[in-house]
Tab-separated table of C-alpha atoms and ligand atoms in Angstrom:
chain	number	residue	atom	x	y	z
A	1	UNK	CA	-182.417	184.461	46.712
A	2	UNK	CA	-182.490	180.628	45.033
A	3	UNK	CA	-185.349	179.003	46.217
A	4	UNK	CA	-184.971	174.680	47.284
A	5	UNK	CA	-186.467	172.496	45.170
A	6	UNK	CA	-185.493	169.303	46.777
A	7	UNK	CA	-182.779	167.682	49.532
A	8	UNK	CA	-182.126	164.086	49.462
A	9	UNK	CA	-179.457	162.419	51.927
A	10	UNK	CA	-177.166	160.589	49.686
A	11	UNK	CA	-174.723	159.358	52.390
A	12	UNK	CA	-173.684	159.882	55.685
A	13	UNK	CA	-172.942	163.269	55.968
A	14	UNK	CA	-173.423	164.120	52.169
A	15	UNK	CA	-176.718	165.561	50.437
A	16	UNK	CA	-177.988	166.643	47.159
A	17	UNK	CA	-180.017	170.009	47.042
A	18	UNK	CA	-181.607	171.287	43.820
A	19	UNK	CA	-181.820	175.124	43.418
A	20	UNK	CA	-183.667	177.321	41.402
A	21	UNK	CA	-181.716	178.959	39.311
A	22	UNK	CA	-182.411	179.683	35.492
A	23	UNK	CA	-179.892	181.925	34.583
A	24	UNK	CA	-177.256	179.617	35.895
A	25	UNK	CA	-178.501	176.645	34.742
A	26	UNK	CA	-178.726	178.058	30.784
A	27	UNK	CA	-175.194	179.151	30.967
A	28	UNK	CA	-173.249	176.920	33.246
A	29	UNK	CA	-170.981	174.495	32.009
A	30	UNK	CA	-168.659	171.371	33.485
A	31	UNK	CA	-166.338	172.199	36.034
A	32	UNK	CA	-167.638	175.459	37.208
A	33	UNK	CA	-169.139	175.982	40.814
A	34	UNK	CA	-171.005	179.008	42.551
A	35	UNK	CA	-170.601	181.032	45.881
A	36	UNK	CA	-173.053	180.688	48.198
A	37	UNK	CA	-174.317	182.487	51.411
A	38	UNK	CA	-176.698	180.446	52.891
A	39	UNK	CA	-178.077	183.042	55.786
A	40	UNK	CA	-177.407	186.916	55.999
A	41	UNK	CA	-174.905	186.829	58.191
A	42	UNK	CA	-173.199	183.724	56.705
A	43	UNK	CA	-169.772	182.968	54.884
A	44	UNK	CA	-169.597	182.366	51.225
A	45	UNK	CA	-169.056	178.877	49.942
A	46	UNK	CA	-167.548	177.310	46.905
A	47	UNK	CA	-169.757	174.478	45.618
A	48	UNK	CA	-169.355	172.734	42.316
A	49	UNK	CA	-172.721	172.446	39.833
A	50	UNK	CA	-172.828	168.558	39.947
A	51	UNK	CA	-175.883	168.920	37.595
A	52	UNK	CA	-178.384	171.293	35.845
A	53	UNK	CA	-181.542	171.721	33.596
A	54	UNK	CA	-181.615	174.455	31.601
A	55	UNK	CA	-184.859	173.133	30.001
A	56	UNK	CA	-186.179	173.277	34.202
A	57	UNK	CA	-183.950	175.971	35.165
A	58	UNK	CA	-182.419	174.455	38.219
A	59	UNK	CA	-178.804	173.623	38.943
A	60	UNK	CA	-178.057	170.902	41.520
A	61	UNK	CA	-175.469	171.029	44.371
A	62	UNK	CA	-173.793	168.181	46.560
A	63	UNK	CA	-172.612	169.081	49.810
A	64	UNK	CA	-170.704	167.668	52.774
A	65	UNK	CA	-172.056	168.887	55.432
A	66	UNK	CA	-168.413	169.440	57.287
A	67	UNK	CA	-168.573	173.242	58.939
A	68	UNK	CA	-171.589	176.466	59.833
A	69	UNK	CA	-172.482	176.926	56.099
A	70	UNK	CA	-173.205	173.251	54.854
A	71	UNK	CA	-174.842	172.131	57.866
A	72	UNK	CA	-177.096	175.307	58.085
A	73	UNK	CA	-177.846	174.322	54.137
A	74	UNK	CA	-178.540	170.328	55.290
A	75	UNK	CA	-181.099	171.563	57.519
A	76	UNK	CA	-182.947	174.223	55.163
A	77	UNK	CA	-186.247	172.501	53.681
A	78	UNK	CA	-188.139	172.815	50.303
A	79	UNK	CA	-189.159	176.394	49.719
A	80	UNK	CA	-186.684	177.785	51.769
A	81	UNK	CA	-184.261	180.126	50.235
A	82	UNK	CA	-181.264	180.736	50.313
A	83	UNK	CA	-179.646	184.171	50.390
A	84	UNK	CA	-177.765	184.571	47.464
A	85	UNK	CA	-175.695	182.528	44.795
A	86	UNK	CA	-173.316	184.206	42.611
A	87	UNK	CA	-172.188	181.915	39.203
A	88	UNK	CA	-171.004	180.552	37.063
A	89	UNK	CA	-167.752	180.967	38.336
A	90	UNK	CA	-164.630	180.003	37.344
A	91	UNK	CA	-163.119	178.142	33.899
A	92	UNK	CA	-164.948	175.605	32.331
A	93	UNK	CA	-163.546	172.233	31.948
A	94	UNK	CA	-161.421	172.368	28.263
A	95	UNK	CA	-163.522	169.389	26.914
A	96	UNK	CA	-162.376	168.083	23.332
A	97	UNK	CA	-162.521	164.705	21.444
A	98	UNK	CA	-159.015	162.816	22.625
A	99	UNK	CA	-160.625	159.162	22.841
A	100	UNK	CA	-160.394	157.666	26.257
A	101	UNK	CA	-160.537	159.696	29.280
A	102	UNK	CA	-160.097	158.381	32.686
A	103	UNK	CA	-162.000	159.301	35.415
A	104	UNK	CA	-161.103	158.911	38.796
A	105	UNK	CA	-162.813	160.797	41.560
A	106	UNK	CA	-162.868	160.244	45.606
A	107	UNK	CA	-165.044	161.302	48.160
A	108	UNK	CA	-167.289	164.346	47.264
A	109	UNK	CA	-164.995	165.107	44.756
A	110	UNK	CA	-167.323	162.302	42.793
A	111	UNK	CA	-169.344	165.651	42.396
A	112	UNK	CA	-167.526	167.595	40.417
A	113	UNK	CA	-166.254	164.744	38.313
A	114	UNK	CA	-170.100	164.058	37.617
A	115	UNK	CA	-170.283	167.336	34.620
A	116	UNK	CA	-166.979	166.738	33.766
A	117	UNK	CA	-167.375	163.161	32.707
A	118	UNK	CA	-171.158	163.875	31.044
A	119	UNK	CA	-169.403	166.354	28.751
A	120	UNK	CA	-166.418	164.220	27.666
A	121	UNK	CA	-169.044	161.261	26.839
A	122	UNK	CA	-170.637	163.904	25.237
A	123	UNK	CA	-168.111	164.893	23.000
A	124	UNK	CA	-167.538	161.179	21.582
A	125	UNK	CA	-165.142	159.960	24.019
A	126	UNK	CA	-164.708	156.573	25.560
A	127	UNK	CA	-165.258	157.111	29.536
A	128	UNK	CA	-163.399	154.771	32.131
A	129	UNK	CA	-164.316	155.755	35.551
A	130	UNK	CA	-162.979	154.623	38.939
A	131	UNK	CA	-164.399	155.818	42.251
A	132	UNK	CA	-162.818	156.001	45.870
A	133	UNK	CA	-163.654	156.150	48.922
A	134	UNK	CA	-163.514	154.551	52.559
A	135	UNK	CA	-166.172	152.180	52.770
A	136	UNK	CA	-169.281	151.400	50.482
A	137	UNK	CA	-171.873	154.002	51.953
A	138	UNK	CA	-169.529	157.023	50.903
A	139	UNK	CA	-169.495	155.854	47.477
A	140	UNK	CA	-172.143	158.647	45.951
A	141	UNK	CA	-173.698	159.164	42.618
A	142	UNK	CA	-173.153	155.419	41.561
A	143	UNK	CA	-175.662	155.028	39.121
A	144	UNK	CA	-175.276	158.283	37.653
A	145	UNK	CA	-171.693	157.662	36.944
A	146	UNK	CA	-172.672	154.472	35.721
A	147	UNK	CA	-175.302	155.933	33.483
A	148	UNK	CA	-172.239	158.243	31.669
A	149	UNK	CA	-169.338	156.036	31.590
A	150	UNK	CA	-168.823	153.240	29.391
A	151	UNK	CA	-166.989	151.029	31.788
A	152	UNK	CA	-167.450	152.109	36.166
A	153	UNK	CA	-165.048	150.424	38.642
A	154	UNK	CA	-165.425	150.888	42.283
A	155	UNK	CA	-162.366	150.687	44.886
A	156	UNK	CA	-162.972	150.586	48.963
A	157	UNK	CA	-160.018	150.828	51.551
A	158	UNK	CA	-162.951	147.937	53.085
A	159	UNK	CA	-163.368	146.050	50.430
A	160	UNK	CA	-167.604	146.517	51.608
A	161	UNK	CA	-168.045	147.786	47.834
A	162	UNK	CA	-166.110	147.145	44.886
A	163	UNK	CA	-162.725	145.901	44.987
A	164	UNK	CA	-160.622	146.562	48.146
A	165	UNK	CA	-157.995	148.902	48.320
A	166	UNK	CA	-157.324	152.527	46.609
A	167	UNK	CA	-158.507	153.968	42.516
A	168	UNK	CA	-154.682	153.522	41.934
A	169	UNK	CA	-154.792	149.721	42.165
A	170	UNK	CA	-157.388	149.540	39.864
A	171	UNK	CA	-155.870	151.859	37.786
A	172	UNK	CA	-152.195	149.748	37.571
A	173	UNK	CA	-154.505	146.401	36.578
A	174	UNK	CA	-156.363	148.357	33.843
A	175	UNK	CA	-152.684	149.353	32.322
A	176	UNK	CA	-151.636	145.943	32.811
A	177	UNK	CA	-154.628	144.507	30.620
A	178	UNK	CA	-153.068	146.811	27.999
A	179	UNK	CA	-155.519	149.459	28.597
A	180	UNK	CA	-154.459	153.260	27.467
A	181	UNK	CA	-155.601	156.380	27.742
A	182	UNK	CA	-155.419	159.997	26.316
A	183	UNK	CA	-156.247	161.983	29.306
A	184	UNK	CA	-157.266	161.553	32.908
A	185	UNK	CA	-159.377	164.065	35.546
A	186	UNK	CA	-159.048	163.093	39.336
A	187	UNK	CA	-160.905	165.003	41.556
A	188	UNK	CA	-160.649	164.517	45.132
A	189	UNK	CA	-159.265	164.958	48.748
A	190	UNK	CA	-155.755	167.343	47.812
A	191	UNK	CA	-153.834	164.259	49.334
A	192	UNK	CA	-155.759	161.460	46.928
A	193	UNK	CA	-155.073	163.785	43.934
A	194	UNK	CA	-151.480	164.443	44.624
A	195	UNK	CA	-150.914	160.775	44.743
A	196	UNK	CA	-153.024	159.688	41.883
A	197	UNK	CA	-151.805	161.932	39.649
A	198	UNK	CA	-148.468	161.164	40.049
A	199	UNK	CA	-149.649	157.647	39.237
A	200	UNK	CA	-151.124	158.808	36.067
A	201	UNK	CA	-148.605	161.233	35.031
A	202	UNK	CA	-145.742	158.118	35.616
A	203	UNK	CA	-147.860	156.234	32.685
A	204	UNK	CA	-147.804	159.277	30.412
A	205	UNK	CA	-151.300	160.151	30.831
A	206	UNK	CA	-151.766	164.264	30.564
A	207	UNK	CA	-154.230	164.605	33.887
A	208	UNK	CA	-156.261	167.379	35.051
A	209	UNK	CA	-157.296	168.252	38.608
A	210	UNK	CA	-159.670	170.534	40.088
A	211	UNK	CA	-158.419	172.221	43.135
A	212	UNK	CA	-160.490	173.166	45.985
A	213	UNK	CA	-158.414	175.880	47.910
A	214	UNK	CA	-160.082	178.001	50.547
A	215	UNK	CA	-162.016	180.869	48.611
A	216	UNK	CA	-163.182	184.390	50.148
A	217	UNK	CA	-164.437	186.556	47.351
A	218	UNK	CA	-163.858	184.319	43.836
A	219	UNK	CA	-163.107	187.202	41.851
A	220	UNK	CA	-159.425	187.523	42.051
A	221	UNK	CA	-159.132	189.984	44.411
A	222	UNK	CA	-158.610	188.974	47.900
A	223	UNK	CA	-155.607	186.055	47.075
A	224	UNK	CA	-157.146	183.364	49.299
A	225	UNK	CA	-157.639	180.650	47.000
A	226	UNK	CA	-153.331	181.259	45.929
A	227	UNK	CA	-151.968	178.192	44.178
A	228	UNK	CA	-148.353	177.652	42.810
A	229	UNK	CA	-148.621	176.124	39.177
A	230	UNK	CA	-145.501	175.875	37.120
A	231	UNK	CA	-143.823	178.219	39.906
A	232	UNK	CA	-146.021	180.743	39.578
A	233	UNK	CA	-149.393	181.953	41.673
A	234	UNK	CA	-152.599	181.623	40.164
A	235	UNK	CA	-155.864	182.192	41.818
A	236	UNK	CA	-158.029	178.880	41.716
A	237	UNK	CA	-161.633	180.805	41.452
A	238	UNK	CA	-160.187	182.978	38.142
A	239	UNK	CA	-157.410	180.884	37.342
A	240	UNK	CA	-159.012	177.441	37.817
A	241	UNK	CA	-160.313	175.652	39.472
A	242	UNK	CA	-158.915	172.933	37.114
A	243	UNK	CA	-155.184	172.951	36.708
A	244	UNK	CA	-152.856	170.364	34.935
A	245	UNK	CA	-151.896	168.140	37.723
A	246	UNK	CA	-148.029	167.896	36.485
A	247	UNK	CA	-147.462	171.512	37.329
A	248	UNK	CA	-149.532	171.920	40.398
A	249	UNK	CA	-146.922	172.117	43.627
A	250	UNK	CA	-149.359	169.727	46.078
A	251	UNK	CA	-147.146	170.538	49.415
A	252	UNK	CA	-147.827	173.942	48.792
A	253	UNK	CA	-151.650	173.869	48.332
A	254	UNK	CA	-151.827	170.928	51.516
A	255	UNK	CA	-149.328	173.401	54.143
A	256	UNK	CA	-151.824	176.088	52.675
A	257	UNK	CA	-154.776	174.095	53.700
A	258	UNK	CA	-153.606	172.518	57.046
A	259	UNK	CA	-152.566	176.158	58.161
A	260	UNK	CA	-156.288	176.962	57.700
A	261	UNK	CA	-157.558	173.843	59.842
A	262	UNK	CA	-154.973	175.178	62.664
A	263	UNK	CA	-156.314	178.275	62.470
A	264	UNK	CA	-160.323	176.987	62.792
A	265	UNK	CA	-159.329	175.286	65.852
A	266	UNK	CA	-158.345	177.946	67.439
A	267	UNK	CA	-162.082	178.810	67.687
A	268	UNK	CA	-161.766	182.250	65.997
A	269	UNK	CA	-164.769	184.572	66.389
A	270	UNK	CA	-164.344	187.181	63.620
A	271	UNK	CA	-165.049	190.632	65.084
A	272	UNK	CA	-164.970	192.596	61.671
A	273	UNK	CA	-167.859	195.413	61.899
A	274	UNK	CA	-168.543	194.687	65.904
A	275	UNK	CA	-167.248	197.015	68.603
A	276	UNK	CA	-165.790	194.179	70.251
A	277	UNK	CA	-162.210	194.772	70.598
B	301	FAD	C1	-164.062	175.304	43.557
B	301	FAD	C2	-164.564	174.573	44.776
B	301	FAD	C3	-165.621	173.695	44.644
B	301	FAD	C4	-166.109	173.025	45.763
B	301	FAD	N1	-167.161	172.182	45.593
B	301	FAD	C5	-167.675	171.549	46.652
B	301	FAD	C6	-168.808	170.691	46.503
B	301	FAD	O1	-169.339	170.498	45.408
B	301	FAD	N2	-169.288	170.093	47.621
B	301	FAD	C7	-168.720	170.290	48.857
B	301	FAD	O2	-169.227	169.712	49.837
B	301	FAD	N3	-167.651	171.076	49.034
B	301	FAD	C8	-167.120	171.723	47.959
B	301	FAD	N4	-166.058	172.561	48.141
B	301	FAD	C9	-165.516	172.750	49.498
B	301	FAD	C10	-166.460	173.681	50.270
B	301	FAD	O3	-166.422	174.983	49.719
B	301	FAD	C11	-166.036	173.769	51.755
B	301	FAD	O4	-166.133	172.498	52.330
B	301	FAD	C12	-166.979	174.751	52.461
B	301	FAD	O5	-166.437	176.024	52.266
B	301	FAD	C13	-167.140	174.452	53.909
B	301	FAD	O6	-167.920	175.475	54.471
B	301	FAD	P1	-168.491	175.315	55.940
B	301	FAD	O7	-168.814	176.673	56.453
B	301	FAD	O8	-169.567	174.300	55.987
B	301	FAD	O9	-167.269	174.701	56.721
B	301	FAD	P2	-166.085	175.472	57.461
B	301	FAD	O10	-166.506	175.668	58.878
B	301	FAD	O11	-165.641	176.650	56.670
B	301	FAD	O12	-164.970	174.349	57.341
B	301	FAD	C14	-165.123	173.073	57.979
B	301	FAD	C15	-163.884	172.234	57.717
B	301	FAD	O13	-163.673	172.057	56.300
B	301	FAD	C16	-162.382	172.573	55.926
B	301	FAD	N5	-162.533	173.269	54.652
B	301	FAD	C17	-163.199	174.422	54.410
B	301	FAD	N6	-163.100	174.753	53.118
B	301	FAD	C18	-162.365	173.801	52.530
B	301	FAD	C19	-161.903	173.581	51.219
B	301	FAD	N7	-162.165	174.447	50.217
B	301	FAD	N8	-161.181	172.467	50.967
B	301	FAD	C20	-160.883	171.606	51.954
B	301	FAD	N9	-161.291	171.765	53.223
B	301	FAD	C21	-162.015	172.848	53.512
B	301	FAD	C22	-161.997	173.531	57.029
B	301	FAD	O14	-160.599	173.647	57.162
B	301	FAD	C23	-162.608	172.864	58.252
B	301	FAD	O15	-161.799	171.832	58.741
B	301	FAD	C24	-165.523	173.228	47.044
B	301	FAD	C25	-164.441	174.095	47.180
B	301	FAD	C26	-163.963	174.761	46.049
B	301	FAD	C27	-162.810	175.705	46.198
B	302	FES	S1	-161.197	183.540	46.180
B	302	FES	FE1	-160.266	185.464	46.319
B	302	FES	S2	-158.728	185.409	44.811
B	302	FES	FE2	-159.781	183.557	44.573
């Protein structure tokens, strides 16, 4: 049981709840998420830690309230609790001293590129970041991106914040400056990573991406959250969830995902443990 702390609205649709959670928050570390069931009878949920205090002990989680689970969490208040959160999960980010990272992140994926870009400035790297997304009000955690990178860029497909168009225009006029970089992280919509990446990877950059498969139990057990890296599966939750972007197979993981969306519209009522037949 994690009790809320706070909720904020940070954009339409997207909110920032603060947990407490000790344990988590001493040993959690960039790029690792929990699971979450938010009610008894609820699904568990992958969500990144976008932030944490061990000092406090409370971890912080940014949601998009898209499905049952995230919209059930949007409406829970402070001092509700939820019913149980199982991390840290997954790898932690490999963080080292390479020089200048670049840091592009779109839509909530902005969330989990928050840690990731806090521990590379941490460990004495120059930090270029470049946000997506649609129009200016979807643009989250601005100033704290700001706050950790040494230079912040903005791109809108509007043009209402920022410059117009996509992270990868930017991107081409920062390598035309005769700007260079050691390593990149994009973390975003499957599509927007595919594509930047490939962006990246054409300019020689090594680039990491954090993939956000369907998950079911995050051990390694059940296979949901399969992924095809190099040619060969790996399980995002044990495996991941960042994976070098040159050897992730993107058609895979988006058929993967897309079969999933089918199969939610087919309005599925499970009927596991009922005697419904
Ligand atoms: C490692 C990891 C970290 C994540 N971190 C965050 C985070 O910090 N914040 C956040 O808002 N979300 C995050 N997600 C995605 C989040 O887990 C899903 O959006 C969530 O499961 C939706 O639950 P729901 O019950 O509200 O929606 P559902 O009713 O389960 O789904 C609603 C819609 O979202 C789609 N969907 C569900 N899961 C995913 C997914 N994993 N990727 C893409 N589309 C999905 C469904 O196909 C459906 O169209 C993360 C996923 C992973 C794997
Ligand atoms: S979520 Fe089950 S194997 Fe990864």
């Amino acid at each position: 049981m994690a009790e809320i702390l706070q909720i904020s609205n940070l954009s339409e649709h997207i909110y920032r709840v603060r947990l407490v959670a000790p344990r988590i928050a001493k040993r959690r570390k960039a790029g690792q998420f929990v699971i979450v069931r938010v009610t008894p009878d609820g699904e568990r949920i992958p969500l990144t830690i976008a932030n944490a205090s061990a000092e406090e002990g409370w971890i912080e989680l940014i949601i998009q309230a898209v499905g049952e689970s995230t919209r059930v969490l949007r409406d829970m208040q402070v001092g509700d609790h939820l019913e149980d959160l199982a991390g840290p999960l997954g790898r932690a980010t490999k963080v080292e001293k390479v020089g200048r990272v670049l840091c592009i992140g779109g839509g909530v994926g902005i969330a989990p590129l928050r840690p990731i870009a806090e521990a590379f400035k941490a460990a004495g790297n120059h930090v270029t970041t470049i946000l997506g997304a649609r129009t200016s009000d979807l643009i989250i955690l601005r100033d704290d991106m700001d706050q950790i990178s040494d230079e912040l860029y903005i791109a809108t497909d509007d043009g209402s914040a920022g410059e117009k168009g996509f992270p990868t225009d930017i991107f081409a006029r920062l390598l035309d400056t005769g700007n260079t970089y050691d390593e990149a992280v994009v973390v975003g919509p499957p599509v927007m990573m595919k594509f930047t990446s490939l962006k990246t990877l054409d300019a020689g950059v090594p680039t990491m991406c954090s993939l956000n498969p369907i998950m079911i139990d995050g051990t390694g057990m059940c296979g949901g959250c399969r992924v095809t890296v190099a040619g060969e599966p790996r399980f995002a939750c044990v495996d991941g969830p960042e994976f070098d972007a040159a050897s992730v197979e993107w058609d895979d993981l988006l058929n993967r995902l897309s079969g999933y969306d089918k199969i939610a519209e087919r309005n599925h009522t499970c009927r596991i443990g009922t005697d419904e037949k």
